Coordinates of C-alpha atoms in Angstrom, one line a residue:
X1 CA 42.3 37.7 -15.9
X2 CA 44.0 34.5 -16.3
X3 CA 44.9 34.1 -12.9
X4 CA 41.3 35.1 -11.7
X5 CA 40.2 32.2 -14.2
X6 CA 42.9 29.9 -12.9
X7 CA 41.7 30.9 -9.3
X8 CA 38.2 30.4 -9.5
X9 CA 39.0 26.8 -11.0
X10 CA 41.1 25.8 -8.4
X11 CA 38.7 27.0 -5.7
X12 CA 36.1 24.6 -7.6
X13 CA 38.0 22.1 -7.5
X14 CA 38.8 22.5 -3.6
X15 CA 34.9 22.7 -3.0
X16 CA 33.9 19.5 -4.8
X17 CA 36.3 17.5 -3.0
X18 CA 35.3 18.8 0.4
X19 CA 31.7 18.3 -0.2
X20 CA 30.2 14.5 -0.2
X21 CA 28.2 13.8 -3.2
X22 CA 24.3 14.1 -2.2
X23 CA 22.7 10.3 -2.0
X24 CA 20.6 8.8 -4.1
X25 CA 17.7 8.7 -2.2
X26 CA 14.1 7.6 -3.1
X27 CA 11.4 9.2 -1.9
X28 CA 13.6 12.5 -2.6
X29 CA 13.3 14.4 0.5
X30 CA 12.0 17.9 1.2
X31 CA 15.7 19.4 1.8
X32 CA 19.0 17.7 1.8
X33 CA 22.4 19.4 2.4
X34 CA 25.7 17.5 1.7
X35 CA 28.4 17.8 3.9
X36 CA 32.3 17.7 4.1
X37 CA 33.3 14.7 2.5
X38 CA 35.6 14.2 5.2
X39 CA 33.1 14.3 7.6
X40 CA 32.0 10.8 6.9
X41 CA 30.2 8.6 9.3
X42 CA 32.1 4.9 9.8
X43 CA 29.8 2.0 10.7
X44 CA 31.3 -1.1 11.8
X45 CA 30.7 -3.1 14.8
X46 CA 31.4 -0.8 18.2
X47 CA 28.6 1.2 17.1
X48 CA 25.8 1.7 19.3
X49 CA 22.4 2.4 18.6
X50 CA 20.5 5.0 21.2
X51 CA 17.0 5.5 21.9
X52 CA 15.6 9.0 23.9
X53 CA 12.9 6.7 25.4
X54 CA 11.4 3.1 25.0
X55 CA 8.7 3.5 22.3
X56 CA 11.3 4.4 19.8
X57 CA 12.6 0.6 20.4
X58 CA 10.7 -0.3 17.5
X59 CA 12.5 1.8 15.2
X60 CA 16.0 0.6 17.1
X61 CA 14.8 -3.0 16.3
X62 CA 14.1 -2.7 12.9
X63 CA 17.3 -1.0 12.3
X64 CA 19.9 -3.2 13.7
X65 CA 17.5 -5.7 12.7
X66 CA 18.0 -4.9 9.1
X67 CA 21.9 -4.0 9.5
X68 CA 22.4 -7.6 11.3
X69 CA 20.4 -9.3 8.3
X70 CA 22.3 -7.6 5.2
X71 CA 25.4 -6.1 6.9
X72 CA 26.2 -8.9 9.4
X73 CA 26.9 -6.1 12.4
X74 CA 25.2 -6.6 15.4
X75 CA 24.8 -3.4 16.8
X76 CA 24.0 -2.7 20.9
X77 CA 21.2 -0.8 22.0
X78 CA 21.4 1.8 24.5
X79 CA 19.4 4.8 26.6
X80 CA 20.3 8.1 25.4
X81 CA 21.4 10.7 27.7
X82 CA 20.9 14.3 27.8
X83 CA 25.1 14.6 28.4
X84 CA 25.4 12.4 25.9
X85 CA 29.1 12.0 25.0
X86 CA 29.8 8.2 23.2
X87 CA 31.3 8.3 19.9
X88 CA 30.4 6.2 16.7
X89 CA 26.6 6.3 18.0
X90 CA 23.3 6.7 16.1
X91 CA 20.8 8.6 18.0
X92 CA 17.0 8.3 17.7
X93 CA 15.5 11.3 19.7
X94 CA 12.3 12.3 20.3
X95 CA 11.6 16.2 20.1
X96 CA 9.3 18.3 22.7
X97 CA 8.8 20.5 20.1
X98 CA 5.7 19.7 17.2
X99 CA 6.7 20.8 13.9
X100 CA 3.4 21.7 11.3
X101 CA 3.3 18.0 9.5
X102 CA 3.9 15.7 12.3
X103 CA 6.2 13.2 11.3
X104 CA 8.4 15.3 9.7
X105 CA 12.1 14.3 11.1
X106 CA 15.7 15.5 10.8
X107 CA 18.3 13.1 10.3
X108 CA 22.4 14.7 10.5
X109 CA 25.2 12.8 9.4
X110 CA 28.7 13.9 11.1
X111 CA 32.0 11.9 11.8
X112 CA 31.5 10.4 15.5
X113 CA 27.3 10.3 15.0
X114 CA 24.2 10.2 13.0
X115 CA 21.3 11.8 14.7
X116 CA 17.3 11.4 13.5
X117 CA 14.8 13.6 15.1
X118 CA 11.1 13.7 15.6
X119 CA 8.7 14.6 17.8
X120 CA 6.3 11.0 16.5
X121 CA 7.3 7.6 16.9
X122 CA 6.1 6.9 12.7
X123 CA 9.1 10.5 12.4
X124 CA 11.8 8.1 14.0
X125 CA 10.8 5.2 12.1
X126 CA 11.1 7.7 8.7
X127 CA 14.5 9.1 9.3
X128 CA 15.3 5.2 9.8
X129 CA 14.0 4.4 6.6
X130 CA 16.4 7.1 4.8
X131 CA 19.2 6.1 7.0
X132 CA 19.1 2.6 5.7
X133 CA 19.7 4.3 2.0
X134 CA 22.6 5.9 2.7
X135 CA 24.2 2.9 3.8
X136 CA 26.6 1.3 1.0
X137 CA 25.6 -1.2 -1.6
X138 CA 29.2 -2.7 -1.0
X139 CA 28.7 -5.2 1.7
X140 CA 32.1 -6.6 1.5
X141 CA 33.7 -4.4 3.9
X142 CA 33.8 -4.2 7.5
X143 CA 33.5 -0.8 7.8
X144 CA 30.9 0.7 6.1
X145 CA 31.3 4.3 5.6
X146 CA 28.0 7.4 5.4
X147 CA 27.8 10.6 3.7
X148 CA 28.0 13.5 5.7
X149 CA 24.6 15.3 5.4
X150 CA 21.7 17.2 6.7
X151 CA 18.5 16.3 5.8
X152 CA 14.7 17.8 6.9
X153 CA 12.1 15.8 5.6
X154 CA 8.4 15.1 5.8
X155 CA 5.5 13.4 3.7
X156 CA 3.3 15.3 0.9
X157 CA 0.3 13.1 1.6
X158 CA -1.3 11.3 4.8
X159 CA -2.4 8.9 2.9
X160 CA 0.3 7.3 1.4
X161 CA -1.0 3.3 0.3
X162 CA -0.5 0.0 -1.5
X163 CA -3.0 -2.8 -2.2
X164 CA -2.6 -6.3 -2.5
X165 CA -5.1 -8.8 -4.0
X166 CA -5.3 -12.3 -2.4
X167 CA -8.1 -13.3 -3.5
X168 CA -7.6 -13.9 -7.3
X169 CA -3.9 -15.9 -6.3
X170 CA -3.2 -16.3 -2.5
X171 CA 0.0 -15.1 -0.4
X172 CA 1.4 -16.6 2.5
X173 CA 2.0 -14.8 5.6
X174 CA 5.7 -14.9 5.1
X175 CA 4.8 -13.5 1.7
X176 CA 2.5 -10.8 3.1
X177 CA 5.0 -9.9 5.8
X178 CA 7.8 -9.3 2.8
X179 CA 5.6 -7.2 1.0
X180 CA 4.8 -5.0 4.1
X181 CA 8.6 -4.3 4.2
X182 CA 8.9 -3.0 1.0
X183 CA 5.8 -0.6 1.5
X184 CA 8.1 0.4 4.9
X185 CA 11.1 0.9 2.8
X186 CA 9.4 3.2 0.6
X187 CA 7.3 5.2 3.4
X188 CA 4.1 4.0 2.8
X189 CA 1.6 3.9 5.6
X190 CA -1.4 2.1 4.7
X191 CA -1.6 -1.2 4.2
X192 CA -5.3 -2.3 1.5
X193 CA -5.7 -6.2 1.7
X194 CA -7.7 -7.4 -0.3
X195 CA -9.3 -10.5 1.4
X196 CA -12.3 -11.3 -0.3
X197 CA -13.8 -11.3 -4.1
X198 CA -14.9 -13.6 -6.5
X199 CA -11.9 -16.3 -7.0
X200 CA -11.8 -17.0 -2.9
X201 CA -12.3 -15.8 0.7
X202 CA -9.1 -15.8 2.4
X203 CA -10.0 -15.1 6.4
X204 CA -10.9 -16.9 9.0
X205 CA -15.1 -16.2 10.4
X206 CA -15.8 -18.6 13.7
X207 CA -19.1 -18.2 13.5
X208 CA -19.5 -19.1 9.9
X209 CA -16.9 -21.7 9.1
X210 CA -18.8 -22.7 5.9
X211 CA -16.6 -19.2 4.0
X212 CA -13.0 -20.9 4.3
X213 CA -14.5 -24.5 4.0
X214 CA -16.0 -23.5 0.7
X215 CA -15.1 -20.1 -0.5
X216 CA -12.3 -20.3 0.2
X217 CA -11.3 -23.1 -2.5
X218 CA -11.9 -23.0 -6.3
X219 CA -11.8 -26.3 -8.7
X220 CA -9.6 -24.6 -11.3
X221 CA -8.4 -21.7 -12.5
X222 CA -8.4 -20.4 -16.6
X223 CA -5.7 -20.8 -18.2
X224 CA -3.5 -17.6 -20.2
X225 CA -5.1 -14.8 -20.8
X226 CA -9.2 -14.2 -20.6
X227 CA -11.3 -15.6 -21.9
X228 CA -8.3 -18.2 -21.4
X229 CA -7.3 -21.6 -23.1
X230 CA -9.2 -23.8 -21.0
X231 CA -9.4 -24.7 -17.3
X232 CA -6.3 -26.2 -15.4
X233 CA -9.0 -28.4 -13.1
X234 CA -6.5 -28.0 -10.1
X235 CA -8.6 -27.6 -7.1
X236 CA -6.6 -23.8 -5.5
X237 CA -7.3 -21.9 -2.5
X238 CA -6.2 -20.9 1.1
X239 CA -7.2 -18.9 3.7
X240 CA -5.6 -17.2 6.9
X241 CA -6.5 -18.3 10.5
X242 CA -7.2 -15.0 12.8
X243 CA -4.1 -16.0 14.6
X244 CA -2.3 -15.6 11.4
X245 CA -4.1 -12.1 10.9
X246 CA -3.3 -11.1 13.9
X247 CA 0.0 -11.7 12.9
X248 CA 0.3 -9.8 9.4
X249 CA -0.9 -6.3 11.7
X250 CA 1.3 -6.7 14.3
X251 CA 4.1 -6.4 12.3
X252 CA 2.6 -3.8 10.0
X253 CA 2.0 -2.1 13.2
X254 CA 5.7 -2.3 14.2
X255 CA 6.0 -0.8 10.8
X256 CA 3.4 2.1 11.4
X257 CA 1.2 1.4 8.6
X258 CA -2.6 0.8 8.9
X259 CA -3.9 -2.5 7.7
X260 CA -7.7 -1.6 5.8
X261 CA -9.2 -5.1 5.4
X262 CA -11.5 -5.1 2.7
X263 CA -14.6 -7.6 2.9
X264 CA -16.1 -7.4 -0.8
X265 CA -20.3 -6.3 -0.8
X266 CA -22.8 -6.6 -2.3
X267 CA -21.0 -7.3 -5.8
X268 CA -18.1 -9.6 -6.0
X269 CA -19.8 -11.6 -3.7
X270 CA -19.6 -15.6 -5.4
X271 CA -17.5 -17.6 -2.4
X272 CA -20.7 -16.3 0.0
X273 CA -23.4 -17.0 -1.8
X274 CA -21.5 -20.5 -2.5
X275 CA -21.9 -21.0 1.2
X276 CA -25.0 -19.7 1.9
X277 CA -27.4 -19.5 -1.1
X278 CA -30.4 -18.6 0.6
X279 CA -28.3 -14.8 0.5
X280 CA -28.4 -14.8 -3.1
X281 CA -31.7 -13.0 -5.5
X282 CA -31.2 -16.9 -6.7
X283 CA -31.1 -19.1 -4.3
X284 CA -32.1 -21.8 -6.3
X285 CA -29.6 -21.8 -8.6
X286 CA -26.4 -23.5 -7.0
X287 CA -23.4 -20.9 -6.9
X288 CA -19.7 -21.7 -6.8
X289 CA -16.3 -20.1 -6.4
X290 CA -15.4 -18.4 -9.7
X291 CA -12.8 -20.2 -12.0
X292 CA -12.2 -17.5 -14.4
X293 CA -11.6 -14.0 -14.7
X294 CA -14.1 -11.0 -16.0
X295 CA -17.0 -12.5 -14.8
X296 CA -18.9 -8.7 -14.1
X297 CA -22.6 -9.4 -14.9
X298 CA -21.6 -12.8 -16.5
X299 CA -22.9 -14.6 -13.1
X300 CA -25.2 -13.6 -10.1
X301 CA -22.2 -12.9 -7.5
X302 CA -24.8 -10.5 -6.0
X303 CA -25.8 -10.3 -2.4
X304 CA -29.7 -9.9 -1.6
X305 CA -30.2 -6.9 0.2
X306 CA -32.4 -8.5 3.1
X307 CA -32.1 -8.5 7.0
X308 CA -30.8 -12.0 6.6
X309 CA -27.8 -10.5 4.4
X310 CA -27.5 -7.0 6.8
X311 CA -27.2 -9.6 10.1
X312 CA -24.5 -12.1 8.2
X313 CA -22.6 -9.1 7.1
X314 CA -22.7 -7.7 10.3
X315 CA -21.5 -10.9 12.0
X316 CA -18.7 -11.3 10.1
X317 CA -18.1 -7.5 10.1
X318 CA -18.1 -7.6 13.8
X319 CA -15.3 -10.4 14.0
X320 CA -13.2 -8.5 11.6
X321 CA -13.2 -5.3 13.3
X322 CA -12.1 -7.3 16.5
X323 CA -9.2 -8.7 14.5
X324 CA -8.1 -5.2 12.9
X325 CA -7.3 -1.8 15.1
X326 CA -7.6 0.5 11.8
X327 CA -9.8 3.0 11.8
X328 CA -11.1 2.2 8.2
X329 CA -12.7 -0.8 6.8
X330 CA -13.0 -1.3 3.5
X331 CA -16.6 -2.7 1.9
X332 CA -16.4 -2.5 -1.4
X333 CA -19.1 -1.5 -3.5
X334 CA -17.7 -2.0 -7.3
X335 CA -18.8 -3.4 -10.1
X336 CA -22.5 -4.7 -8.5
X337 CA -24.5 -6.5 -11.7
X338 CA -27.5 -4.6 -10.8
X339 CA -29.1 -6.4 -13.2
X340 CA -29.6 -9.1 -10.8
X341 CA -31.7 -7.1 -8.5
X342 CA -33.6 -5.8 -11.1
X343 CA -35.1 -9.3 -12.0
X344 CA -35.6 -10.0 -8.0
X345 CA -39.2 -9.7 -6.8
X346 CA -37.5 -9.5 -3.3
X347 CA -35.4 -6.5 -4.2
X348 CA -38.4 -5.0 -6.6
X349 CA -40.2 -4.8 -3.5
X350 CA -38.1 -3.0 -1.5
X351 CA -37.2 -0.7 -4.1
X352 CA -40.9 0.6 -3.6
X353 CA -41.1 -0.1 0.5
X354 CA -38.4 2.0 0.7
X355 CA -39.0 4.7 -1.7
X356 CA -35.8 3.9 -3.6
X357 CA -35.4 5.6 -6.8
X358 CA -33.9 2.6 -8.6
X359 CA -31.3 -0.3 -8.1
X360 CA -28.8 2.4 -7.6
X361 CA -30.8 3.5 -4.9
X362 CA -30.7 0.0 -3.8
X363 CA -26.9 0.4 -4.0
X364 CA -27.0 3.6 -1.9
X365 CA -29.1 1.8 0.7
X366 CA -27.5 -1.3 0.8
X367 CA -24.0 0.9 1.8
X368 CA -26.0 3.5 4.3
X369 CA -27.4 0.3 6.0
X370 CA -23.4 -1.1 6.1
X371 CA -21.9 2.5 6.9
X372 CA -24.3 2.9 10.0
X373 CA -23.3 -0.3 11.8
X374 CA -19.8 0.1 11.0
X375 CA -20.0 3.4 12.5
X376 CA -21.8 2.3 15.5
X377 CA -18.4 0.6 16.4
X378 CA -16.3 4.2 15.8
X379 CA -14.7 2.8 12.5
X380 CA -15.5 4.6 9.2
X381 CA -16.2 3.1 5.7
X382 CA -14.1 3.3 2.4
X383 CA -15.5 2.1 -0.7
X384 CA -14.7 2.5 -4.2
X385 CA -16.2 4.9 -6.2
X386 CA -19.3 3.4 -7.4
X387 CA -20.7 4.1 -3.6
X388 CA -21.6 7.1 -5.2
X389 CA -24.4 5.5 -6.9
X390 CA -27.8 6.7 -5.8
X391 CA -26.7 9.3 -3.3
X392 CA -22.9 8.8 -0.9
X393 CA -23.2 7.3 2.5
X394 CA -22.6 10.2 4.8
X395 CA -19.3 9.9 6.1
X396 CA -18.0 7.4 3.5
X397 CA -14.0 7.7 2.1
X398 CA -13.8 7.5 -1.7
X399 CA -11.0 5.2 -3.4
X400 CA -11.9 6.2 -7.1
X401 CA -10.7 3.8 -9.5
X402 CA -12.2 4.5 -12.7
X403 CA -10.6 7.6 -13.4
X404 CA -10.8 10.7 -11.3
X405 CA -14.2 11.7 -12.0
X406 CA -15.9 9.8 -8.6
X407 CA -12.7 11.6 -6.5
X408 CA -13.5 14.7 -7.8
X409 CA -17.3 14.4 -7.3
X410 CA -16.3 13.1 -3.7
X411 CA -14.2 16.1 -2.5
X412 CA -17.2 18.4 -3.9
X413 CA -19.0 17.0 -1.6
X414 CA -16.7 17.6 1.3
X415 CA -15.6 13.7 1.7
X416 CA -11.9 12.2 1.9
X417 CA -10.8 11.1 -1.0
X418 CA -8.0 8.6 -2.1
X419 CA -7.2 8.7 -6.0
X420 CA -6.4 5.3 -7.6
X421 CA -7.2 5.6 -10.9
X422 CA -6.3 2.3 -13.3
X423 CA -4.8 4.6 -16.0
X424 CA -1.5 5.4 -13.9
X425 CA -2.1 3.3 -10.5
X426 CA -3.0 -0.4 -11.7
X427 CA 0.9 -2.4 -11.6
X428 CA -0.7 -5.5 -12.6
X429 CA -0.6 -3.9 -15.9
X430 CA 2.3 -4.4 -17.8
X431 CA 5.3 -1.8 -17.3
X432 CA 6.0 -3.2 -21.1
X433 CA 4.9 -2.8 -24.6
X434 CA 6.3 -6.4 -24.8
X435 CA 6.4 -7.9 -21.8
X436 CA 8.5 -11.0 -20.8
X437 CA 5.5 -12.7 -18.5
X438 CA 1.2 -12.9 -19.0
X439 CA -0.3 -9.4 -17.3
X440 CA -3.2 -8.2 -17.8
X441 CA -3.6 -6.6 -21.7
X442 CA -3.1 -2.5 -20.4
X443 CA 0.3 -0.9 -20.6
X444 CA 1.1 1.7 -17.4
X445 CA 5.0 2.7 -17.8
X446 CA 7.1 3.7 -15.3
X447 CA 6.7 7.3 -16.5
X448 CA 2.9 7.3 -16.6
X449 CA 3.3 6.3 -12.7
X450 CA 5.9 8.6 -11.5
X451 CA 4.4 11.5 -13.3
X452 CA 0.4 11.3 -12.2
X453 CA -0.2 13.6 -9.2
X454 CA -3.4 12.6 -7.1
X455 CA -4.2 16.5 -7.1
X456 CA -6.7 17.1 -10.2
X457 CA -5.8 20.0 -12.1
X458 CA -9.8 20.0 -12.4
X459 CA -10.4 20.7 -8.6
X460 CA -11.0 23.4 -7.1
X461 CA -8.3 25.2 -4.9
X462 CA -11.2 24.8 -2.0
X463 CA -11.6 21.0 -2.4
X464 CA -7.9 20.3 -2.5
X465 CA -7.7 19.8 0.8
X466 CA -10.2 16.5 0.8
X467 CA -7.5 14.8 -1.4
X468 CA -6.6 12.2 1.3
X469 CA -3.5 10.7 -0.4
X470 CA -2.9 7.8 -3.8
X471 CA -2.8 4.8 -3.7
X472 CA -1.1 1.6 -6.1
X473 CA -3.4 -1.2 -6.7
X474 CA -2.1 -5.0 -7.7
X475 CA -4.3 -7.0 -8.9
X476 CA -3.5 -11.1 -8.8
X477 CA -5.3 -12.5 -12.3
X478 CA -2.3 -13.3 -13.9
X479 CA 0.2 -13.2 -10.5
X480 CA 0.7 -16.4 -9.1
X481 CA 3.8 -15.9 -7.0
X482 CA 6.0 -13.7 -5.0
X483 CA 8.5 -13.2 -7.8
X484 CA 5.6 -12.7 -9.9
X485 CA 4.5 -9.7 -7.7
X486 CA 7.8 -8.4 -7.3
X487 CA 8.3 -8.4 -11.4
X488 CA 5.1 -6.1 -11.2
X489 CA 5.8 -3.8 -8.3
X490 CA 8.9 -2.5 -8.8
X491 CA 10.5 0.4 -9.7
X492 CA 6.7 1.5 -9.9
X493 CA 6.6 1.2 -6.1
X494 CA 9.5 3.5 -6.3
X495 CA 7.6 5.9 -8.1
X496 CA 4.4 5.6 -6.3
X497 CA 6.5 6.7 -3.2
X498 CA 7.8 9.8 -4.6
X499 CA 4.6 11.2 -5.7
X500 CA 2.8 10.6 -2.4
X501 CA 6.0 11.9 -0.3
X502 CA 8.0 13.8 -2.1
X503 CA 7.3 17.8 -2.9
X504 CA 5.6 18.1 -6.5
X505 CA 8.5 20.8 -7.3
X506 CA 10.7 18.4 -6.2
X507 CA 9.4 15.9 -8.8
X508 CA 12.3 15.3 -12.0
X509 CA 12.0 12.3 -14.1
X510 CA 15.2 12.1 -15.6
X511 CA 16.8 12.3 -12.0
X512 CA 14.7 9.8 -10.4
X513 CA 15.3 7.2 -13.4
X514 CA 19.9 8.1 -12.4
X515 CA 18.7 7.5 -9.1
X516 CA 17.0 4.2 -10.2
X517 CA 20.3 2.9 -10.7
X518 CA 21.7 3.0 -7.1
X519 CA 18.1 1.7 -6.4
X520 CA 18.3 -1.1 -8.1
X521 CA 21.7 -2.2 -6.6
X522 CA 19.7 -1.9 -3.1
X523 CA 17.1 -4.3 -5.0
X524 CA 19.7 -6.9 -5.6
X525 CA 21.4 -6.5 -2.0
X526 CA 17.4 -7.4 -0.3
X527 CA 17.1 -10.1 -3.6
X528 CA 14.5 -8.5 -5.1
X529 CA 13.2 -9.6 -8.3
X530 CA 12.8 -6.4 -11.4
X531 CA 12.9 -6.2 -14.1
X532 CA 16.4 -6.3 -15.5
X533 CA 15.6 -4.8 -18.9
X534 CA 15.6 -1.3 -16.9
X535 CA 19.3 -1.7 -16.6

């Protein structure tokens, strides 16, 4: 018996040590093998990077890119062949064969080659991502050696997205660019910008240049938390240039992930109406950019819903769908003071031309009338969950925010739906009881994040299926700069990732939080700024 024990130990023993340790990865992948530790991959400057064919360039570039930039290698680029027979070479293939979800990839570690498979261009790009995490965190060497493994991976969700507000605090397009990265990083593919609100109207509309000249600026901005300790009187603002657009979805593109503009209506609406007050149920009554935060209902930022609004929307709907490919544009439709149409004689009118039940019907109108011009160009409208008021615009998207309740509704209804509620998905709230920086006064913790699952327990097995994918939402009140965004986003990003990519079974707290820890080492490799008191 003791020799069977000592057997059995020694055999264990034998196995560890030929095995490699399984990476920390994050998103956890759908099924991941470890090889023999001996097996090891070496990475060091006579390795070559090969392509099946010239679309997965992209993916090429972006991988020697980033090797070049944090690893100081420059790698070559080659064609692969089918007799392929180079050493020290990572391979990006594309596959004739279509798996069921397709971008799922493959990506097989061995000593002379690493080798990602797909049969999609965003599959490559993927396996790329994952290949960058099992590089070291040790950039001191020359040689950089990679785990032997087998992995088979694919995302959860289609719709896997992160949102960035501009208009309460403007980014630059270096900024914006950054930011895109670290949604590529974590396998994101959407893209929500935020371009227009209350605070400021950041692009660019040729045919009305009066929205950057004046909406875009405000002349001050509250101080600390609202209702705030006064007003800093600093005239702030900016706005980007379509070239500069352009620009952002280009690289996103490179990055496969869909920029959604999103062009505010009819709520939200204070840098138009600034502009052009005869759009406003007050036209009278001069309107300027807002200075302060929480201003729902506290001022007419309300469009009127005329033909003189519909054909300035559509304008500067029509110049923005030029500037952006995606399929989706984003209008809206939160938070709309209704009260302001219900003292309008204009809007009263209508109401009873039309037939309208009430100013939510109004509401419904006002986004049927927006839906069926955008739809006229073969895009498709997303709105928040409010466009539910007074009947949904027939082939609207759903981002519900205020809870789950509008998703749920949606997906009864037979529409995609992307869940976003502020209770787990809002990372301008603090990660903190006590934070170390102004945020606004909710607390989401890394936990709430990692463990809310965009899949209501509440629906019904049929109307599962219309649950589109999540979404993180970041909010710019109280987030002035890119560290400042950074401080927010992560590791909550790092959780957002997992539950729209990973399996649900795969999903384990206390392992994700160990695998945190190589995670944040990556973070201070790209200079990231966390928070250190997760250490």
């Amino acid at each position: 018996m003791k020799l069977l024990l000592n057997s059995l130990i020694a055999f264990l023993l034998i196995s560890s040590a030929a095995t490699a340790q399984l990476p920390d990865l994050i998103p956890q992948p759908v099924e991941m093998k470890a090889g023999l530790a001996s097996n090891q991959f070496t990475l060091n400057s006579n390795t070559i990077v090969l392509t099946s064919d010239t679309a997965l360039r992209k993916s090429a570039a972006y991988l020697t890119g980033f090797i070049q930039q944090h690893y100081h290698l420059s790698l070559d680029t080659a064609i692969y062949a089918t007799n392929e027979k180079r050493k020290n070479v990572i391979s990006l293939i594309r596959t004739a064969s279509v798996p069921p979800n397709l971008n799922q990839y493959t990506l097989s570690v061995v000593k002379n080659a690493i080798t990602i498979s797909a049969a999609t261009d965003e599959g490559i790009f993927y396996g790329v991502q994952t290949l960058l995490q099992l590089l070291p965190v040790d950039t001191t060497v020359s040689n950089y050696k990679i785990a032997a493994v087998d992995i088979t991976d694919y995302p959860r969700f289609d719709y896997r997205g992160m949102h960035l507000d501009v208009s309460r605090h403007f980014f630059d397009v270096a900024f914006v660019k950054k930011y895109i990265d670290y949604l590529a990083m974590h396998k994101l593919n959407y893209f929500h910008w935020h371009l227009t609100d209350d605070h400021g109207w950041r692009i660019e509309i040729k045919k009305y240049p009066e929205l950057t000249e004046i909406g875009a600026w405000r002349n001050g901005t509250i101080i600390g938390l609202y209702p705030g300790k006064g007003n800093d009187g600093i005239r702030y603002g900016g706005y980007y240039t379509q070239e500069e657009i352009k620009e952002v979805v280009k690289y996103a593109t490179d990055r496969y992930i869909t920029v959604i503009p999103e062009i505010e209506m009819p709520g939200h609406s204070l840098p138009v109406l600034a502009a052009f007050p005869a759009l406003s149920t007050t036209p009278a009554i001069p309107k300027k950019v807002a200075e302060t935060w929480g201003i729902f209902n506290k001022f007419n930022n309300v469009l009127l819903p005329s033909e003189q609004t519909f054909t300035f929307l559509e304008d500067v709907l029509t110049e923005v769908m030029e500037l952006f490919p995606s399929p989706y544009i984003h209008i809206g439709g939160d938070e709309c003071a209704k009260i302001w149409w219900k003292q309008s004689a204009f809007t009263q009118k209508l109401i009873k031309e039309k037939g309208l039940k009430d100013e939510n019907g109004v509401q419904s109108y006002f986004i049927h009338r927006i839906e069926e011009f955008v739809n006229s160009k073969g895009k498709t409208i997303i709105g928040w969950d409010e466009i539910l008021d007074g009947g949904l615009a027939p082939n609207a998207i759903v981002m519900s925010w205020r809870g789950e309740k509008g998703g749920i509704a949606a997906a009864k209804q037979k529409h995609k739906v992307i869940m976003t509620p502020e209770n787990a998905m809002y990372f301008n709230h603090s990660q903190f009881m006590k934070d170390d920086s102004l945020t606004a006064n909710k607390f989401i913790p890394l936990e709430v994040v990692y463990h809310y699952d965009p899949v209501s327990a509440s629906l019904a097995p049929e109307d599962e299926q219309y649950i589109w994918g999540g979404q993180g939402n970041l909010w710019s009140e109280y987030i002035s700069n890119p560290a400042k965004v950074e401080y927010m986003l992560f590791p909550r990003l790092d959780a957002l990732s997992e539950i729209l990519w990973s399996p649900k079974n795969k999903r384990n707290y206390p392992d994700f939080k160990r695998r945190l820890k190589t995670q944040f080492k990556r973070y201070d490799l790209l200079n990231i700024n966390y928070p250190k008191r997760y250490l």
